[in-house]
Amino acid sequence: MTDVQTTPVVTTLIIGAGFAGLGSAIRLQQEGIDDMVILERDKQVGGTWRDNQYPGAACDIPSNLYSYSFAPNPDWSRSFSGAREILGYIHHLVNQFDLARYIRFGTNVTGLNWDQDRGVWEATTEGGETYYAKTVVMAQGPLSNPGFPNIAGIEDFQGKKIHSAQWDHNYNLEGKRVGVIGTGASAIQIVPSIVGKVDKLTVFQRTPPWVMPRPDFETPDWQKLAFRKLPLSQNALRKALYLAHESMALGVIWNSPLTRLAERLGKWHLRNQVKDRWLRRQLTPNYRLGCKRVLVSSDYYPALQQPNCKLITWPIARIDENGVRTVEGIEHQFDCLIFATGFNVSNAGTPFPITGVDGRQLNDEWKRGASAYKSINVAGYPNLFLTFGPNSGPGHNSALVYMESQINYIVKAVRTITSLDLKGLDVRQSAQESHNRAIQKRLSRTNWNTGCKSWYLTEDGFNATMYPGFATQYALQMKEVVLKDYRLLPHS
Amino acid sequence: MAKIDLDKMLEKIKSSQWSLSDVDWDAPGAELITAEQWPKLKAFMADLMWIEHVGARAFAAMAKKAPDDTLREIYTYFHAEEQRHANAEMALMKRWGMLEENELPEPNNNLRLVIEWLDRFADDQPVYVLGTVVPMLEIALDGALCKFLLETVDDPVCHQAFELINNDESRHLGVGFTVMEMQGHGKTYRELARMVAQLMDPRLILGIASYFPLLNKMRDNIIEMGLPEEKLYAAMQKFEKIGGRSEDGRRNPWFQIIKYHGRFVVDRGNRFYHKPIDALVKVTDAIPRRAFPAVPSWVREITYQTTA
């Protein structure tokens, strides 16, 4: 049994060793806080990029923007790097900033409990160990639990089942009859990568995505050299990419003439790559661009038109032992079914029970949709910081840009707690509510809330995921820790 | 037929699915088709199958224009279900030795025109135009053609397949008439004005030019099979009876048009209608095959194979 009084209390406990967790650790360390522990449920760092190693996995944001500004990488091999290279970058971060010493691998957190008397968070784990910390950073990732679709008979299938986020690299797809369920971000990368290997590929689509051309090219050596010798040049490119993506917000987030322009580009891309009128009709989205995630690919449409590939848009009736039965009455038989069906997004719950002041349960409070103050704090849960918390998701810019804003905010808040020797920094309920009223009002005018079904929304259509604005606006919101919005709890 | 709750209907549709492999297409009974029946049945089945197939395409267009998510999903299912019916009917043709391996029966010229029209213009039509025409075609099919078939053919597999098909069709009709009533609900004058504008749309006129001869062609096929055409008319009159059962239904201007058109079709004495339309059937029959453009790729989606 753990001795509560003698077990050390660290300044910061970070849950998850993906981009957010490691980034937080780096910035805390840079600010002189190295009294921390990172708990990681897996045996490796990398989070999303460790799990998503399916064939063709890559980022759909340019690498020079999908990386930390405080840890630039001059050696990105392509404009849009693959998952393996991004994972390599994450490993490089661990080495460069000597983060391994903080990480406890194979440690799955099962609960967080606020000890009101001591002003300490207590983290229980699957292995039975308990960790204590003054502050906690939730960096378990919003997209960390693979989600299987709710299709009748899914358990009956006797062939191989693979989820895109749990790829089985030992399974040989060569010569197999393969079905891909889903046509989202993962599927449009998997399909072109495997169509040349398999005997037959059938892609099941419910809703067609908006797909834009992907300007992907190899980085020339001179550019890598320039970035190494002149880091300012890489910084300039990053800024240019940032601004280019910021301008996309005008078309993606709000309905504007730029939305029409982007839709035209999407339709041009489709017309250019797909000559058959019916197939084009099947692939034409029936909803406003931006309502769901806009995808980028220049090889998805050509892959669908390979002789061994077939797009099925009939609704799925059920899955049976041999394959997928669609409503037009045909049983599509497969050796392997790939579920590119995304994740169980935690926009309506917490990954494990979190107990705050006076025994309140965050899960209960978030039952009807999650909400937080500036996406990062929740009233009644002092010293608990969320990364990728409610309404922090970008639709048009790099997630890491948002993440940096969050991390810097966390660092400032942790420094405030330690320098003022506070027991707790607890956001005021009124500040949280007024923030969310404004957010929801702004959200109601965005493309995400125009009626399509997406993972951004809960079953009831509540948007607890996206931030309705520019990344620059978000960064401004996160620039200062406004102490008047918090209750400063002193040690008694 | 009472007005239905579309959300409950969608659940019902989802829980009532069947596959071609639920029917044993090799079971005994195929020999019950007589030599005399065989050639007529072959032509009849090919037309029936194609009518189901073009009906499917009409539902695809309606799904695109549906006014809400529930109706969109219902029409998406109906699109697939009509295709399933066409597939099942093709499987029956295969069972009866009417198709070679991988053979696709040729659609008649009227159907080719309808296919062409659907492919080019259906997606641009307001949902309520197709939403009124399709129930008329379905009721003619459901109440007449399929019924005739079951009265004529003794093969138990045919009966089994059509029991499944007819269960689907009754749901299609239930939704069809409910939507017609929704359309008629309290907006007569506005709709009337809009309808007049739509009627002047050349794309719709082309549609009418393909639809009118199709019904006459169906009638001719029925007579060809030695069946009384009155049964088709009785089925078409059901459209008038059910569609006009409520104030809302009667207020739907499209219902009124299709109803009056139905009356013309049924009245063989109306030479002003039948002479030109029959002439149109003859003209379309005379169009050489090569005059038609290549069939759209959705046409080739049809299959008698139970698995893929």
Coordinates of C-alpha atoms in Angstrom, one line a residue, chain B:
Chain B
M1 CA -53.3 3.9 -45.2
A2 CA -52.7 6.4 -42.4
K3 CA -50.1 9.1 -42.5
I4 CA -46.9 7.6 -41.2
D5 CA -44.1 8.7 -38.7
L6 CA -41.1 8.8 -41.0
D7 CA -38.6 8.3 -38.2
K8 CA -40.3 5.1 -37.2
M9 CA -40.5 4.1 -40.8
L10 CA -36.8 4.5 -41.2
E11 CA -36.2 2.2 -38.2
K12 CA -38.6 -0.3 -39.7
I13 CA -36.8 -0.1 -43.1
K14 CA -33.5 -0.8 -41.4
S15 CA -34.8 -3.7 -39.5
S16 CA -36.5 -5.3 -42.5
Q17 CA -33.5 -5.9 -44.8
W18 CA -33.0 -9.0 -46.8
S19 CA -30.4 -10.2 -49.3
L20 CA -30.5 -12.2 -52.5
S21 CA -28.7 -15.0 -50.7
D22 CA -31.8 -15.4 -48.5
V23 CA -33.5 -17.0 -51.4
D24 CA -32.4 -20.4 -52.8
W25 CA -32.4 -19.6 -56.5
D26 CA -31.6 -23.3 -57.4
A27 CA -34.6 -24.7 -55.5
P28 CA -37.0 -26.9 -57.6
G29 CA -39.9 -25.1 -59.4
A30 CA -38.2 -23.5 -62.4
E31 CA -39.6 -26.2 -64.6
L32 CA -43.2 -24.9 -63.9
I33 CA -42.6 -22.2 -66.5
T34 CA -44.4 -23.4 -69.6
A35 CA -42.8 -23.3 -73.0
E36 CA -45.7 -21.0 -74.1
Q37 CA -45.1 -18.6 -71.2
W38 CA -41.3 -18.5 -71.5
P39 CA -40.7 -16.0 -74.4
K40 CA -43.4 -13.6 -73.2
L41 CA -42.2 -13.8 -69.6
K42 CA -38.7 -13.1 -70.7
A43 CA -39.7 -9.8 -72.3
F44 CA -42.0 -8.9 -69.4
M45 CA -39.3 -9.6 -66.8
A46 CA -36.7 -7.6 -68.7
D47 CA -39.1 -4.6 -68.7
L48 CA -40.0 -5.1 -65.1
M49 CA -36.4 -5.4 -64.0
W50 CA -35.5 -2.2 -65.9
I51 CA -38.5 -0.3 -64.4
E52 CA -37.3 -1.2 -61.0
H53 CA -33.8 -0.1 -61.9
V54 CA -34.9 3.3 -63.2
G55 CA -37.1 3.6 -60.2
A56 CA -34.0 3.1 -58.1
R57 CA -32.3 6.0 -60.0
A58 CA -35.3 8.2 -59.4
F59 CA -34.9 7.6 -55.6
A60 CA -31.3 8.5 -55.9
A61 CA -32.3 11.8 -57.3
M62 CA -34.9 12.3 -54.5
A63 CA -32.3 11.5 -51.9
K64 CA -30.2 14.4 -53.2
K65 CA -33.1 16.8 -52.9
A66 CA -34.8 15.5 -49.8
P67 CA -35.9 18.2 -47.4
D68 CA -34.6 16.6 -44.3
D69 CA -32.1 14.0 -43.0
T70 CA -34.7 11.3 -42.3
L71 CA -36.2 11.5 -45.7
R72 CA -32.8 11.6 -47.3
E73 CA -31.8 8.4 -45.5
I74 CA -35.2 6.8 -46.4
Y75 CA -34.7 7.6 -50.1
T76 CA -31.1 6.3 -49.9
Y77 CA -32.4 3.0 -48.7
F78 CA -35.2 3.0 -51.3
H79 CA -32.7 3.6 -54.0
A80 CA -30.8 0.5 -52.9
E81 CA -34.0 -1.5 -52.3
E82 CA -35.3 -0.9 -55.8
Q83 CA -31.9 -2.0 -57.1
R84 CA -32.3 -5.1 -55.0
H85 CA -35.6 -5.8 -56.6
A86 CA -34.1 -5.4 -60.0
N87 CA -31.3 -7.8 -59.0
A88 CA -33.8 -10.3 -57.6
E89 CA -35.8 -10.2 -60.8
M90 CA -32.7 -10.7 -62.8
A91 CA -31.8 -13.7 -60.6
L92 CA -35.3 -15.1 -61.5
M93 CA -34.5 -14.6 -65.2
K94 CA -31.2 -16.4 -64.7
R95 CA -33.0 -19.2 -62.9
W96 CA -35.5 -19.6 -65.7
G97 CA -32.7 -19.8 -68.3
M98 CA -33.4 -16.4 -69.8
L99 CA -29.9 -15.0 -69.4
E100 CA -26.5 -16.2 -70.6
E101 CA -23.6 -15.9 -68.2
N102 CA -23.0 -12.2 -67.4
E103 CA -25.7 -11.2 -69.9
L104 CA -27.6 -7.9 -69.2
P105 CA -31.0 -7.8 -70.9
E106 CA -31.4 -4.8 -73.3
P107 CA -33.8 -2.1 -72.1
N108 CA -36.5 -1.2 -74.6
N109 CA -36.3 2.2 -76.3
N110 CA -38.8 3.8 -73.9
L111 CA -36.8 2.8 -71.0
R112 CA -33.6 3.9 -72.7
L113 CA -35.2 7.4 -73.0
V114 CA -36.2 7.3 -69.4
I115 CA -32.7 6.2 -68.4
E116 CA -31.2 9.0 -70.4
W117 CA -33.5 11.5 -68.9
L118 CA -32.9 10.4 -65.4
D119 CA -29.2 10.4 -65.8
R120 CA -29.1 13.9 -67.2
F121 CA -31.9 15.8 -65.5
A122 CA -33.4 13.9 -62.6
D123 CA -31.0 15.4 -60.0
D124 CA -32.1 18.9 -61.0
Q125 CA -35.8 18.2 -60.5
P126 CA -37.7 19.3 -57.4
V127 CA -38.1 16.3 -55.1
Y128 CA -41.9 16.6 -55.3
V129 CA -42.1 16.1 -59.0
L130 CA -40.5 12.7 -58.8
G131 CA -42.1 12.2 -55.4
T132 CA -45.5 12.1 -57.2
V133 CA -44.5 10.3 -60.4
V134 CA -42.7 7.5 -58.6
P135 CA -45.6 6.4 -56.4
M136 CA -47.8 6.2 -59.5
L137 CA -45.2 3.9 -61.2
E138 CA -44.9 1.9 -58.0
I139 CA -48.6 1.4 -57.5
A140 CA -48.9 0.3 -61.1
L141 CA -46.1 -2.1 -60.5
D142 CA -47.0 -3.2 -57.0
G143 CA -50.7 -3.5 -57.7
A144 CA -50.7 -4.7 -61.2
L145 CA -47.6 -6.1 -62.9
C146 CA -46.3 -8.1 -59.9
K147 CA -49.8 -9.3 -59.1
F148 CA -50.3 -10.5 -62.7
L149 CA -47.0 -12.2 -62.5
L150 CA -47.9 -14.1 -59.4
E151 CA -51.3 -15.1 -60.9
T152 CA -49.5 -16.5 -64.0
V153 CA -46.4 -18.1 -62.7
D154 CA -46.5 -21.1 -60.4
D155 CA -42.8 -21.2 -59.5
P156 CA -42.6 -21.1 -55.7
V157 CA -39.3 -19.2 -55.8
C158 CA -40.9 -16.4 -57.8
H159 CA -43.6 -16.2 -55.1
Q160 CA -41.0 -16.1 -52.3
A161 CA -39.0 -13.4 -54.0
F162 CA -42.1 -11.3 -54.7
E163 CA -43.3 -11.6 -51.2
L164 CA -40.1 -9.9 -50.1
I165 CA -40.3 -7.3 -52.9
N166 CA -43.9 -6.5 -52.2
N167 CA -43.1 -6.0 -48.5
D168 CA -40.6 -3.4 -49.5
E169 CA -42.9 -1.8 -52.0
S170 CA -45.7 -1.3 -49.4
R171 CA -43.2 0.8 -47.4
H172 CA -42.2 2.7 -50.4
L173 CA -45.8 3.5 -51.2
G174 CA -46.6 4.4 -47.5
V175 CA -43.7 7.0 -47.6
G176 CA -44.6 8.1 -51.1
F177 CA -48.2 9.0 -50.2
T178 CA -47.2 10.6 -46.9
V179 CA -44.7 12.9 -48.7
M180 CA -47.3 13.8 -51.3
E181 CA -49.5 14.9 -48.4
M182 CA -46.6 16.8 -46.8
Q183 CA -46.2 18.7 -50.1
G184 CA -49.9 19.6 -50.3
H185 CA -49.9 20.9 -46.7
G186 CA -51.1 24.5 -46.8
K187 CA -49.2 26.0 -49.6
T188 CA -51.4 25.5 -52.7
Y189 CA -51.0 28.8 -54.4
R190 CA -47.3 29.2 -53.9
E191 CA -46.8 25.6 -55.1
L192 CA -49.1 26.1 -58.0
A193 CA -47.1 29.1 -59.2
R194 CA -43.9 27.3 -58.7
M195 CA -45.3 24.3 -60.5
V196 CA -46.3 26.3 -63.5
A197 CA -42.8 27.6 -63.7
Q198 CA -41.4 24.1 -63.4
L199 CA -43.7 22.8 -66.1
M200 CA -42.1 25.2 -68.5
D201 CA -38.7 23.8 -67.8
P202 CA -37.6 22.0 -71.0
R203 CA -35.9 19.3 -68.9
L204 CA -39.2 18.5 -67.3
I205 CA -41.0 18.5 -70.6
L206 CA -38.5 15.9 -71.9
G207 CA -39.2 13.9 -68.8
I208 CA -42.9 14.0 -69.5
A209 CA -42.1 13.0 -73.1
S210 CA -40.4 9.8 -71.7
Y211 CA -42.8 9.0 -69.0
F212 CA -46.1 9.2 -71.0
P213 CA -45.1 6.6 -73.6
L214 CA -43.6 4.4 -70.8
L215 CA -47.1 3.8 -69.3
N216 CA -48.6 3.0 -72.6
K217 CA -45.7 0.6 -73.4
M218 CA -46.3 -1.1 -70.1
R219 CA -50.0 -1.5 -71.0
D220 CA -49.0 -3.0 -74.4
N221 CA -46.7 -5.5 -72.7
I222 CA -49.4 -6.6 -70.4
I223 CA -51.8 -7.2 -73.2
E224 CA -49.0 -9.0 -75.0
M225 CA -48.8 -11.4 -72.1
G226 CA -52.5 -12.1 -72.4
L227 CA -53.5 -10.3 -69.3
P228 CA -56.5 -7.9 -68.9
E229 CA -55.3 -4.3 -69.0
E230 CA -58.2 -3.4 -66.7
K231 CA -56.1 -4.7 -63.8
L232 CA -53.4 -2.1 -64.6
Y233 CA -56.1 0.5 -64.6
A234 CA -57.6 -0.6 -61.4
A235 CA -54.1 -0.4 -59.8
M236 CA -53.6 3.1 -61.2
Q237 CA -57.0 4.2 -59.8
K238 CA -55.7 3.2 -56.4
F239 CA -53.2 6.1 -56.8
E240 CA -56.1 8.5 -57.2
K241 CA -57.9 7.0 -54.2
I242 CA -55.0 6.9 -51.8
G243 CA -53.3 10.1 -52.9
G244 CA -56.6 12.0 -52.7
R245 CA -57.7 10.6 -49.3
S246 CA -56.9 13.7 -47.5
E247 CA -57.3 17.5 -48.0
D248 CA -53.5 17.9 -48.0
G249 CA -53.0 15.2 -50.6
R250 CA -55.7 16.7 -52.9
R251 CA -54.1 20.1 -52.4
N252 CA -50.8 18.8 -53.9
P253 CA -50.9 20.2 -57.5
W254 CA -48.5 17.4 -58.7
F255 CA -51.0 14.9 -57.4
Q256 CA -53.7 16.5 -59.4
I257 CA -51.7 16.4 -62.6
I258 CA -50.6 12.8 -62.3
K259 CA -54.2 11.9 -61.3
Y260 CA -55.6 13.4 -64.4
H261 CA -52.9 11.9 -66.5
G262 CA -53.8 8.5 -64.9
R263 CA -57.4 9.0 -66.0
F264 CA -56.3 9.6 -69.5
V265 CA -54.3 6.5 -69.5
V266 CA -57.1 4.4 -68.2
D267 CA -59.6 5.8 -70.7
R268 CA -58.9 4.0 -73.9
G269 CA -61.7 6.0 -75.6
N270 CA -59.6 9.2 -75.2
R271 CA -58.2 9.3 -78.6
F272 CA -56.7 12.7 -78.1
Y273 CA -54.4 11.2 -75.6
H274 CA -53.8 7.7 -76.8
K275 CA -53.3 8.3 -80.5
P276 CA -50.3 10.7 -80.1
I277 CA -48.8 8.8 -77.2
D278 CA -49.2 5.4 -79.0
A279 CA -47.6 7.0 -82.0
L280 CA -44.8 8.2 -79.7
V281 CA -44.3 4.6 -78.5
K282 CA -44.0 3.5 -82.1
V283 CA -41.6 6.3 -82.9
T284 CA -39.4 5.5 -80.0
D285 CA -39.5 1.8 -80.8
A286 CA -38.2 2.8 -84.2
I287 CA -35.2 4.7 -82.9
P288 CA -32.1 2.7 -83.9
R289 CA -30.0 1.5 -81.0
R290 CA -26.9 3.2 -82.2
A291 CA -28.7 6.6 -82.0
F292 CA -28.6 6.3 -78.2
P293 CA -25.5 7.5 -76.3
A294 CA -23.6 4.9 -74.2
V295 CA -25.6 3.8 -71.2
P296 CA -24.5 5.5 -68.0
S297 CA -22.4 3.4 -65.7
W298 CA -25.0 3.0 -63.0
V299 CA -27.0 0.9 -65.5
R300 CA -24.3 -1.8 -65.2
E301 CA -24.5 -2.0 -61.5
I302 CA -27.4 -4.5 -61.8
T303 CA -26.5 -8.1 -61.2
Y304 CA -28.1 -11.5 -60.6
Q305 CA -25.1 -12.6 -58.6
T306 CA -25.9 -13.0 -54.9
T307 CA -22.3 -12.4 -53.9
A308 CA -19.5 -10.1 -55.1

